[in-house]
Amino acid sequence: MKKTIIITGGAGFIGSHLIRRMVNQYPDYLIINIDALTYAGNLENLKDIENLPNYHFRKVDITNWQQIKDVFIEFNPDSIIHLAAESHVDRSIENPMAFVMTNVVGTVNLLNAAVQQLKTKPDFLFYHVSTDEVFGSLDDGGYFHEKTPYDPKSPYSASKASSDHFVRAYGNTYQLPFIISNCSNNYGPYQFPEKLIPLMIYRILKNESLPVYGKGENIRDWLWVEDHAAAIDLIFHSPKSLGQTFTIGGKNEWKNIDIVYLLCDSMDQKLNRPQGSSRQLITFVKDRAGHDLRYAIDPTHLENTIGWKPSLTFEEGLNKTIDWYLQNQEWVNRVTSGEYQKYFEKQYQGRV
Ligand code: NAD
Ligand code: DAU
């Protein structure tokens, strides 16, 4: 095998798209998926590639040093692409410590393993996948870019900002080769239906109320998940990336309420419901505490250095996403059964 790469969080939303891409594009790489399989991790996301010879899964909790050490000894990797995280802002408001443990302690555990790996593999690369939320919140003007100062405002973004700082500190202190990318909101198949787009699709389908926080005027910059996976692949492979940061986004800003309208109207059409009927499900609920107003990315550095561009328009991506959820209702039912129902009811009751 030409390269052995550990990818963390590969059973989650973005991780599963990245693993599928890497396993298929690079048959001479050995791809090791390590994941604790929390509520957000689902091996079913990788059914189509699980038997390929260049893919292995190991159930590893990154807060557990011994488990990390064992997997590094077993596979002796050349690099790591780190995505495992607690990723949902609302959950971080309820239970910040889980975010400190996985996103901060877990990342530092992996960094320590990477530093040990440098003794025999001085080119070992640590690629850290992070979020635009570390930069805080924008007013109506301006964009996040690589030089934007950190200003995290939720427990989730504070934990991700902390992990970014640790990665740079290990680069400076131990000469650990690293790359960091900070991406905007992703959407597409296999996203856990606690996030805005899949949650709304799932509830429109079931004819249930659609909880829009505040007035629905907050703005997010949406990117098709496979375009994020493509960006990570290109950045990872570019000799120009080492020690660099890249902000990733598709120049695709939307107010939340306008996305909910788009989803309602498109699903009315697909489900043969009278136009306008799903919009009646919209319910404005209590706002998220400390809700960031706007995120928007300037991807010029990525475009100029790496030559990346998004492959789909939002209309195409949203259409593919809705179709995927309609065709995969069993997946949705399985991942939302059990604990999730209790979590959602609690979230929702707290807001109405
Ligand atoms: P996700 O919640 O869908 O998946 C996270 C994965 O990490 C799951 O498979 C889960 O089982 C695993 N995991 C959680 N805790 C773990 C632990 N202690 N040990 C091992 N595995 C553990 O998340 P996602 O949306 O795919 O996000 C992946 C990464 O990308 C995260 O680092 C997130 O901060 C970042 N990111 C996400 C977005 C987005 O819009 N979703 C945007 C930018 C950056
Ligand atoms: O910007 C990147 C980040 O995007 C990632 O780092 C996070 O992991 C990811 O979860 C996402 O964070 P957001 O908080 O922006 O995503 P979420 O889907 O939770 O919410 C999107 C917007 O929709 C936000 O303004 C809150 C609003 N919202 C969300 C939910 C779940 C609602 O109005 N109603 C809802 O029920």
Short mmCIF file of C-alpha atoms and ligand atoms in Angstrom, two decimals:
data_model
loop_
_atom_site.label_atom_id
_atom_site.label_comp_id
_atom_site.label_asym_id
_atom_site.label_seq_id
_atom_site.Cartn_x
_atom_site.Cartn_y
_atom_site.Cartn_z
CA MET A 1 0.00 0.00 0.00
CA LYS A 2 1.28 3.45 -0.92
CA LYS A 3 -0.10 5.27 2.14
CA THR A 4 -1.96 4.32 5.30
CA ILE A 5 -4.40 7.01 6.42
CA ILE A 6 -6.48 7.04 9.58
CA ILE A 7 -9.75 8.94 9.13
CA THR A 8 -11.57 9.68 12.40
CA GLY A 9 -15.36 10.05 12.54
CA GLY A 10 -15.80 8.10 9.32
CA ALA A 11 -19.18 6.72 10.37
CA GLY A 12 -20.63 10.23 10.61
CA PHE A 13 -22.05 12.53 7.95
CA ILE A 14 -19.01 14.19 6.33
CA GLY A 15 -16.61 11.40 7.36
CA SER A 16 -18.60 8.75 5.50
CA HIS A 17 -18.55 10.81 2.27
CA LEU A 18 -14.81 11.37 2.65
CA ILE A 19 -14.12 7.67 3.31
CA ARG A 20 -16.19 6.60 0.29
CA ARG A 21 -14.28 9.03 -1.91
CA MET A 22 -10.81 8.09 -0.63
CA VAL A 23 -11.41 4.33 -0.72
CA ASN A 24 -12.74 4.50 -4.30
CA GLN A 25 -10.29 7.07 -5.71
CA TYR A 26 -7.14 5.61 -4.17
CA PRO A 27 -7.19 1.80 -4.26
CA ASP A 28 -3.49 1.79 -3.32
CA TYR A 29 -4.15 3.61 -0.04
CA LEU A 30 -5.18 1.78 3.11
CA ILE A 31 -7.99 3.74 4.75
CA ILE A 32 -8.66 3.08 8.43
CA ASN A 33 -11.93 4.44 9.79
CA ILE A 34 -11.84 4.96 13.54
CA ASP A 35 -15.10 5.94 15.18
CA ALA A 36 -16.78 5.46 18.57
CA LEU A 37 -20.21 4.99 16.92
CA THR A 38 -22.05 7.56 19.03
CA TYR A 39 -25.68 8.42 18.23
CA ALA A 40 -24.30 10.27 15.15
CA GLY A 41 -22.16 7.43 13.82
CA ASN A 42 -23.66 4.77 11.66
CA LEU A 43 -21.75 2.05 9.79
CA GLU A 44 -24.72 1.65 7.49
CA ASN A 45 -23.51 4.90 5.85
CA LEU A 46 -20.62 2.86 4.42
CA LYS A 47 -22.38 -0.37 3.43
CA ASP A 48 -21.36 0.00 -0.24
CA ILE A 49 -17.61 0.02 0.50
CA GLU A 50 -17.27 -1.96 3.74
CA ASN A 51 -15.91 -5.08 2.03
CA LEU A 52 -13.29 -3.37 -0.13
CA PRO A 53 -9.76 -4.61 0.61
CA ASN A 54 -8.32 -1.12 1.22
CA TYR A 55 -10.83 -0.25 3.97
CA HIS A 56 -10.85 -1.21 7.66
CA PHE A 57 -13.01 -0.08 10.56
CA ARG A 58 -11.98 -0.04 14.22
CA LYS A 59 -14.30 1.04 17.01
CA VAL A 60 -12.16 3.59 18.86
CA ASP A 61 -13.16 6.30 21.28
CA ILE A 62 -10.67 9.13 20.79
CA THR A 63 -10.97 10.15 24.45
CA ASN A 64 -9.37 6.77 25.27
CA TRP A 65 -5.57 6.96 24.95
CA GLN A 66 -5.02 3.20 25.08
CA GLN A 67 -7.43 2.58 22.19
CA ILE A 68 -5.67 5.22 20.07
CA LYS A 69 -2.24 3.79 20.87
CA ASP A 70 -3.40 0.30 19.91
CA VAL A 71 -4.73 1.39 16.53
CA PHE A 72 -1.54 3.37 15.77
CA ILE A 73 0.57 0.29 16.64
CA GLU A 74 -1.65 -1.98 14.56
CA PHE A 75 -1.59 0.14 11.38
CA ASN A 76 1.50 2.41 11.68
CA PRO A 77 -0.22 5.23 9.72
CA ASP A 78 1.43 7.90 7.53
CA SER A 79 -1.22 10.53 8.19
CA ILE A 80 -4.50 11.25 9.88
CA ILE A 81 -7.55 13.19 8.72
CA HIS A 82 -9.43 14.10 11.88
CA LEU A 83 -13.20 14.63 11.71
CA ALA A 84 -14.53 12.85 14.83
CA ALA A 85 -16.38 15.36 16.96
CA GLU A 86 -19.51 16.19 18.80
CA SER A 87 -20.97 18.40 16.08
CA HIS A 88 -24.39 19.75 17.07
CA VAL A 89 -24.59 23.27 18.54
CA ASP A 90 -27.90 22.71 20.42
CA ARG A 91 -26.45 19.65 22.16
CA SER A 92 -23.37 21.67 23.15
CA ILE A 93 -25.65 24.13 24.94
CA GLU A 94 -27.24 21.23 26.88
CA ASN A 95 -24.04 19.29 27.63
CA PRO A 96 -20.80 21.21 27.00
CA MET A 97 -18.57 18.65 28.74
CA ALA A 98 -19.14 16.01 26.06
CA PHE A 99 -17.78 18.57 23.58
CA VAL A 100 -14.72 19.31 25.73
CA MET A 101 -14.00 15.59 26.04
CA THR A 102 -14.25 14.59 22.37
CA ASN A 103 -13.35 17.80 20.58
CA VAL A 104 -10.55 18.99 22.87
CA VAL A 105 -9.25 16.00 24.87
CA GLY A 106 -9.83 13.60 21.97
CA THR A 107 -7.95 15.87 19.56
CA VAL A 108 -5.02 16.28 21.96
CA ASN A 109 -4.85 12.48 22.37
CA LEU A 110 -4.56 12.14 18.59
CA LEU A 111 -1.94 14.90 18.45
CA ASN A 112 0.13 13.04 21.07
CA ALA A 113 -0.11 9.85 19.03
CA ALA A 114 0.94 11.83 15.93
CA VAL A 115 3.99 13.27 17.70
CA GLN A 116 5.10 9.76 18.71
CA GLN A 117 4.65 8.70 15.10
CA LEU A 118 7.10 11.45 13.99
CA LYS A 119 9.97 9.43 15.51
CA THR A 120 9.74 6.85 12.72
CA LYS A 121 7.76 8.88 10.16
CA PRO A 122 9.03 12.49 10.19
CA ASP A 123 6.58 13.45 7.43
CA PHE A 124 3.53 12.25 9.36
CA LEU A 125 0.69 14.68 8.50
CA PHE A 126 -2.15 15.77 10.80
CA TYR A 127 -5.09 17.18 8.79
CA HIS A 128 -7.64 18.77 11.12
CA VAL A 129 -11.19 19.29 9.83
CA SER A 130 -12.78 22.28 11.52
CA THR A 131 -15.61 24.73 11.19
CA ASP A 132 -16.22 28.37 10.25
CA GLU A 133 -18.02 28.78 13.60
CA VAL A 134 -14.63 29.34 15.28
CA PHE A 135 -14.70 32.86 13.75
CA GLY A 136 -17.91 33.85 15.55
CA SER A 137 -20.77 35.68 13.88
CA LEU A 138 -20.92 38.21 11.03
CA ASP A 139 -23.23 41.18 10.66
CA ASP A 140 -24.68 41.77 7.22
CA GLY A 141 -21.31 42.65 5.65
CA GLY A 142 -18.00 40.83 5.29
CA TYR A 143 -16.79 37.26 5.03
CA PHE A 144 -14.75 34.81 7.07
CA HIS A 145 -11.32 34.09 5.61
CA GLU A 146 -8.03 32.53 6.74
CA LYS A 147 -6.92 35.64 8.65
CA THR A 148 -10.20 36.30 10.48
CA PRO A 149 -9.53 36.39 14.26
CA TYR A 150 -11.04 33.60 16.35
CA ASP A 151 -14.18 34.60 18.29
CA PRO A 152 -16.16 31.43 19.11
CA LYS A 153 -19.54 32.01 20.73
CA SER A 154 -21.07 28.60 21.52
CA PRO A 155 -19.67 25.72 23.59
CA TYR A 156 -19.38 23.75 20.31
CA SER A 157 -17.40 26.45 18.50
CA ALA A 158 -15.27 27.12 21.60
CA SER A 159 -14.33 23.43 21.69
CA LYS A 160 -13.49 23.42 17.96
CA ALA A 161 -11.49 26.67 18.30
CA SER A 162 -9.56 25.10 21.17
CA SER A 163 -8.76 22.05 19.05
CA ASP A 164 -7.56 24.29 16.18
CA HIS A 165 -5.25 26.12 18.62
CA PHE A 166 -3.84 22.81 19.89
CA VAL A 167 -3.10 21.68 16.34
CA ARG A 168 -1.18 24.90 15.55
CA ALA A 169 0.59 24.73 18.94
CA TYR A 170 1.77 21.16 18.18
CA GLY A 171 2.95 22.35 14.77
CA ASN A 172 4.99 25.10 16.41
CA THR A 173 6.25 23.17 19.44
CA TYR A 174 6.86 19.67 18.06
CA GLN A 175 7.20 20.53 14.33
CA LEU A 176 4.17 18.34 13.61
CA PRO A 177 3.24 18.84 9.94
CA PHE A 178 -0.40 19.93 9.87
CA ILE A 179 -3.21 21.39 7.76
CA ILE A 180 -6.45 22.95 9.05
CA SER A 181 -9.59 23.64 7.05
CA ASN A 182 -12.63 25.55 8.33
CA CYS A 183 -15.78 24.80 6.38
CA SER A 184 -19.26 26.29 6.28
CA ASN A 185 -22.57 24.37 6.75
CA ASN A 186 -22.71 21.09 4.83
CA TYR A 187 -25.84 19.40 3.52
CA GLY A 188 -26.59 16.17 1.64
CA PRO A 189 -27.32 12.45 2.18
CA TYR A 190 -26.59 10.72 5.52
CA GLN A 191 -26.83 13.92 7.61
CA PHE A 192 -28.32 13.14 11.00
CA PRO A 193 -31.86 14.58 11.12
CA GLU A 194 -31.16 16.91 14.03
CA LYS A 195 -29.58 19.46 11.65
CA LEU A 196 -31.78 22.03 9.89
CA ILE A 197 -32.18 20.57 6.39
CA PRO A 198 -32.71 16.86 7.15
CA LEU A 199 -34.84 17.71 10.21
CA MET A 200 -37.19 19.81 8.08
CA ILE A 201 -37.39 17.17 5.32
CA TYR A 202 -38.16 14.45 7.86
CA ARG A 203 -40.86 16.51 9.56
CA ILE A 204 -42.49 17.75 6.34
CA LEU A 205 -42.76 14.14 5.26
CA LYS A 206 -44.48 13.22 8.51
CA ASN A 207 -46.70 16.33 8.37
CA GLU A 208 -45.28 17.57 11.69
CA SER A 209 -44.60 21.14 12.84
CA LEU A 210 -41.38 22.76 11.56
CA PRO A 211 -39.52 24.51 14.39
CA VAL A 212 -37.84 27.66 13.05
CA TYR A 213 -35.69 29.39 15.68
CA GLY A 214 -36.43 33.08 16.33
CA LYS A 215 -37.64 34.78 13.16
CA GLY A 216 -35.74 32.47 10.81
CA GLU A 217 -33.51 35.37 9.74
CA ASN A 218 -30.16 33.83 10.63
CA ILE A 219 -27.97 33.19 7.62
CA ARG A 220 -25.83 30.16 6.81
CA ASP A 221 -23.56 29.47 3.81
CA TRP A 222 -24.44 25.98 2.50
CA LEU A 223 -22.12 23.52 0.78
CA TRP A 224 -22.89 20.14 -0.84
CA VAL A 225 -21.13 17.57 1.36
CA GLU A 226 -19.34 15.85 -1.54
CA ASP A 227 -17.80 19.20 -2.47
CA HIS A 228 -16.40 19.43 1.06
CA ALA A 229 -14.99 15.89 0.74
CA ALA A 230 -13.45 16.84 -2.63
CA ALA A 231 -11.87 19.95 -1.09
CA ILE A 232 -10.34 17.88 1.74
CA ASP A 233 -8.95 15.37 -0.78
CA LEU A 234 -7.41 18.11 -2.96
CA ILE A 235 -5.98 20.04 0.01
CA PHE A 236 -4.58 16.83 1.54
CA HIS A 237 -2.76 16.00 -1.70
CA SER A 238 -1.44 19.46 -2.57
CA PRO A 239 2.23 20.13 -1.74
CA LYS A 240 1.22 23.78 -1.23
CA SER A 241 -1.00 22.97 1.78
CA LEU A 242 1.48 22.13 4.50
CA GLY A 243 1.13 24.37 7.59
CA GLN A 244 -1.73 26.23 5.95
CA THR A 245 -5.33 27.01 6.79
CA PHE A 246 -8.13 26.98 4.22
CA THR A 247 -11.62 28.34 4.59
CA ILE A 248 -14.07 26.28 2.50
CA GLY A 249 -17.47 27.50 1.32
CA GLY A 250 -19.65 27.63 -1.75
CA LYS A 251 -20.69 31.34 -1.75
CA ASN A 252 -24.23 30.20 -1.08
CA GLU A 253 -25.87 32.24 1.68
CA TRP A 254 -29.46 31.65 2.69
CA LYS A 255 -31.76 32.86 5.46
CA ASN A 256 -33.08 29.84 7.37
CA ILE A 257 -36.70 30.70 6.66
CA ASP A 258 -36.06 30.86 2.91
CA ILE A 259 -34.54 27.37 2.99
CA VAL A 260 -37.57 26.09 4.87
CA TYR A 261 -39.85 27.66 2.23
CA LEU A 262 -37.80 26.02 -0.55
CA LEU A 263 -38.05 22.63 1.14
CA CYS A 264 -41.79 22.99 1.77
CA ASP A 265 -42.56 23.98 -1.81
CA SER A 266 -40.36 21.34 -3.39
CA MET A 267 -41.78 18.60 -1.17
CA ASP A 268 -45.37 19.66 -1.84
CA GLN A 269 -44.59 19.07 -5.49
CA LYS A 270 -42.78 15.75 -4.98
CA LEU A 271 -45.46 14.41 -2.60
CA ASN A 272 -48.37 15.67 -4.73
CA ARG A 273 -49.66 17.86 -1.93
CA PRO A 274 -51.48 21.15 -2.65
CA GLN A 275 -48.90 23.95 -3.10
CA GLY A 276 -48.54 25.89 0.17
CA SER A 277 -49.72 23.11 2.48
CA SER A 278 -46.32 22.30 4.03
CA ARG A 279 -45.64 25.98 4.73
CA GLN A 280 -48.54 25.83 7.16
CA LEU A 281 -46.46 23.52 9.35
CA ILE A 282 -43.90 26.29 10.05
CA THR A 283 -43.79 27.22 13.75
CA PHE A 284 -41.58 30.03 15.01
CA VAL A 285 -40.08 28.86 18.32
CA LYS A 286 -37.81 30.26 21.02
CA ASP A 287 -34.43 31.19 19.62
CA ARG A 288 -31.21 29.21 20.20
CA ALA A 289 -29.24 30.74 23.12
CA GLY A 290 -26.46 32.97 21.76
CA HIS A 291 -27.55 32.24 18.17
CA ASP A 292 -24.89 33.37 15.66
CA LEU A 293 -26.49 35.68 13.10
CA ARG A 294 -24.56 34.99 9.93
CA TYR A 295 -21.76 32.80 8.58
CA ALA A 296 -20.26 33.41 5.13
CA ILE A 297 -16.97 32.22 3.65
CA ASP A 298 -14.56 33.84 1.25
CA PRO A 299 -12.98 30.78 -0.45
CA THR A 300 -10.54 32.77 -2.67
CA HIS A 301 -7.40 31.26 -1.10
CA LEU A 302 -8.70 27.72 -1.66
CA GLU A 303 -9.79 28.48 -5.21
CA ASN A 304 -6.49 30.15 -6.15
CA THR A 305 -4.09 27.79 -4.36
CA ILE A 306 -5.81 24.45 -4.90
CA GLY A 307 -8.13 25.12 -7.84
CA TRP A 308 -11.25 23.83 -6.07
CA LYS A 309 -14.77 24.85 -7.12
CA PRO A 310 -18.18 23.59 -5.97
CA SER A 311 -19.67 21.09 -8.42
CA LEU A 312 -23.41 21.70 -7.88
CA THR A 313 -25.84 24.58 -7.62
CA PHE A 314 -27.89 24.74 -4.41
CA GLU A 315 -31.03 23.92 -6.37
CA GLU A 316 -29.44 20.71 -7.72
CA GLY A 317 -27.98 19.75 -4.35
CA LEU A 318 -31.21 20.34 -2.43
CA ASN A 319 -33.16 18.37 -5.00
CA LYS A 320 -30.74 15.41 -4.72
CA THR A 321 -30.87 15.67 -0.92
CA ILE A 322 -34.67 15.60 -0.73
CA ASP A 323 -34.79 12.65 -3.14
CA TRP A 324 -32.22 10.76 -1.07
CA TYR A 325 -34.23 11.22 2.15
CA LEU A 326 -37.44 10.21 0.40
CA GLN A 327 -35.77 7.06 -0.93
CA ASN A 328 -34.06 6.21 2.35
CA GLN A 329 -36.81 6.50 4.90
CA GLU A 330 -35.70 3.26 6.55
CA TRP A 331 -32.31 4.81 7.28
CA VAL A 332 -34.03 7.86 8.77
CA ASN A 333 -36.36 5.72 10.89
CA ARG A 334 -33.48 3.61 12.18
CA VAL A 335 -31.18 6.50 13.16
CA THR A 336 -34.00 8.45 14.77
CA SER A 337 -35.42 5.57 16.78
CA GLY A 338 -34.82 5.28 20.52
CA GLU A 339 -32.95 8.05 22.33
CA TYR A 340 -33.34 10.56 19.52
CA GLN A 341 -37.12 10.85 19.96
CA LYS A 342 -36.64 11.76 23.62
CA TYR A 343 -33.92 14.27 22.72
CA PHE A 344 -36.05 15.95 20.08
CA GLU A 345 -39.16 16.14 22.26
CA LYS A 346 -37.10 17.74 25.04
CA GLN A 347 -35.52 20.27 22.62
CA TYR A 348 -38.87 21.09 21.10
CA GLN A 349 -40.84 21.34 24.35
CA GLY A 350 -38.18 23.73 25.70
CA ARG A 351 -38.81 26.08 22.77
CA VAL A 352 -42.57 26.31 22.19
P1 NAD B 1 -21.33 13.96 12.72
O1 NAD B 1 -21.87 14.33 14.06
O2 NAD B 1 -22.25 13.56 11.64
O3 NAD B 1 -20.27 12.77 12.90
C1 NAD B 1 -19.33 12.75 13.93
C2 NAD B 1 -18.70 11.37 13.99
O4 NAD B 1 -17.73 11.37 15.04
C3 NAD B 1 -19.72 10.26 14.33
O5 NAD B 1 -19.53 9.14 13.48
C4 NAD B 1 -19.39 9.90 15.77
O6 NAD B 1 -19.67 8.54 16.09
C5 NAD B 1 -17.90 10.21 15.83
N1 NAD B 1 -17.45 10.48 17.21
C6 NAD B 1 -18.02 11.33 18.10
N2 NAD B 1 -17.36 11.28 19.28
C7 NAD B 1 -16.33 10.39 19.11
C8 NAD B 1 -15.29 9.91 19.93
N3 NAD B 1 -15.18 10.31 21.21
N4 NAD B 1 -14.40 9.03 19.42
C9 NAD B 1 -14.53 8.61 18.12
N5 NAD B 1 -15.50 9.01 17.31
C10 NAD B 1 -16.40 9.88 17.78
O7 NAD B 1 -20.42 15.20 12.29
P2 NAD B 1 -20.20 15.84 10.84
O8 NAD B 1 -21.28 16.81 10.59
O9 NAD B 1 -19.91 14.77 9.88
O10 NAD B 1 -18.85 16.67 11.13
C11 NAD B 1 -17.58 16.06 10.97
C12 NAD B 1 -16.50 17.09 11.29
O11 NAD B 1 -16.62 18.20 10.42
C13 NAD B 1 -16.58 17.66 12.71
O12 NAD B 1 -15.28 17.81 13.18
C14 NAD B 1 -17.26 19.00 12.53
O13 NAD B 1 -16.85 19.90 13.52
C15 NAD B 1 -16.73 19.41 11.16
N6 NAD B 1 -17.63 20.29 10.38
C16 NAD B 1 -18.94 19.97 10.19
C17 NAD B 1 -19.74 20.80 9.38
C18 NAD B 1 -21.20 20.48 9.12
O14 NAD B 1 -21.89 21.30 8.52
N7 NAD B 1 -21.71 19.33 9.50
C19 NAD B 1 -19.19 21.94 8.80
C20 NAD B 1 -17.84 22.23 9.03
C21 NAD B 1 -17.06 21.39 9.81
O1 DAU B 2 -21.04 26.31 10.03
C1 DAU B 2 -20.61 25.00 10.18
C2 DAU B 2 -21.43 24.32 11.25
O2 DAU B 2 -22.74 24.12 10.72
C3 DAU B 2 -20.82 22.99 11.70
O3 DAU B 2 -19.58 23.23 12.30
C4 DAU B 2 -21.74 22.28 12.69
O4 DAU B 2 -21.22 21.01 13.03
C5 DAU B 2 -23.11 22.11 12.03
O5 DAU B 2 -24.00 21.51 12.95
C6 DAU B 2 -23.66 23.45 11.55
O6 DAU B 2 -24.02 24.30 12.66
P1 DAU B 2 -25.40 25.16 12.65
O7 DAU B 2 -25.76 25.46 14.04
O8 DAU B 2 -25.29 26.29 11.69
O9 DAU B 2 -26.38 24.06 11.98
P2 DAU B 2 -27.89 23.62 12.32
O10 DAU B 2 -28.32 22.74 11.22
O11 DAU B 2 -28.03 23.13 13.73
O12 DAU B 2 -28.69 24.98 12.21
C7 DAU B 2 -28.68 25.75 11.02
C8 DAU B 2 -29.51 26.99 11.27
O13 DAU B 2 -30.89 26.61 11.41
C9 DAU B 2 -29.15 27.72 12.56
O14 DAU B 2 -29.27 29.11 12.35
C10 DAU B 2 -30.21 27.25 13.56
C11 DAU B 2 -31.43 27.00 12.68
N1 DAU B 2 -32.33 25.93 13.12
C12 DAU B 2 -31.80 24.71 13.39
C13 DAU B 2 -32.59 23.66 13.80
C14 DAU B 2 -32.01 22.31 14.12
C15 DAU B 2 -33.69 26.15 13.22
O15 DAU B 2 -34.19 27.25 12.95
N2 DAU B 2 -34.51 25.11 13.62
C16 DAU B 2 -34.01 23.88 13.93
O16 DAU B 2 -34.79 22.97 14.32
#
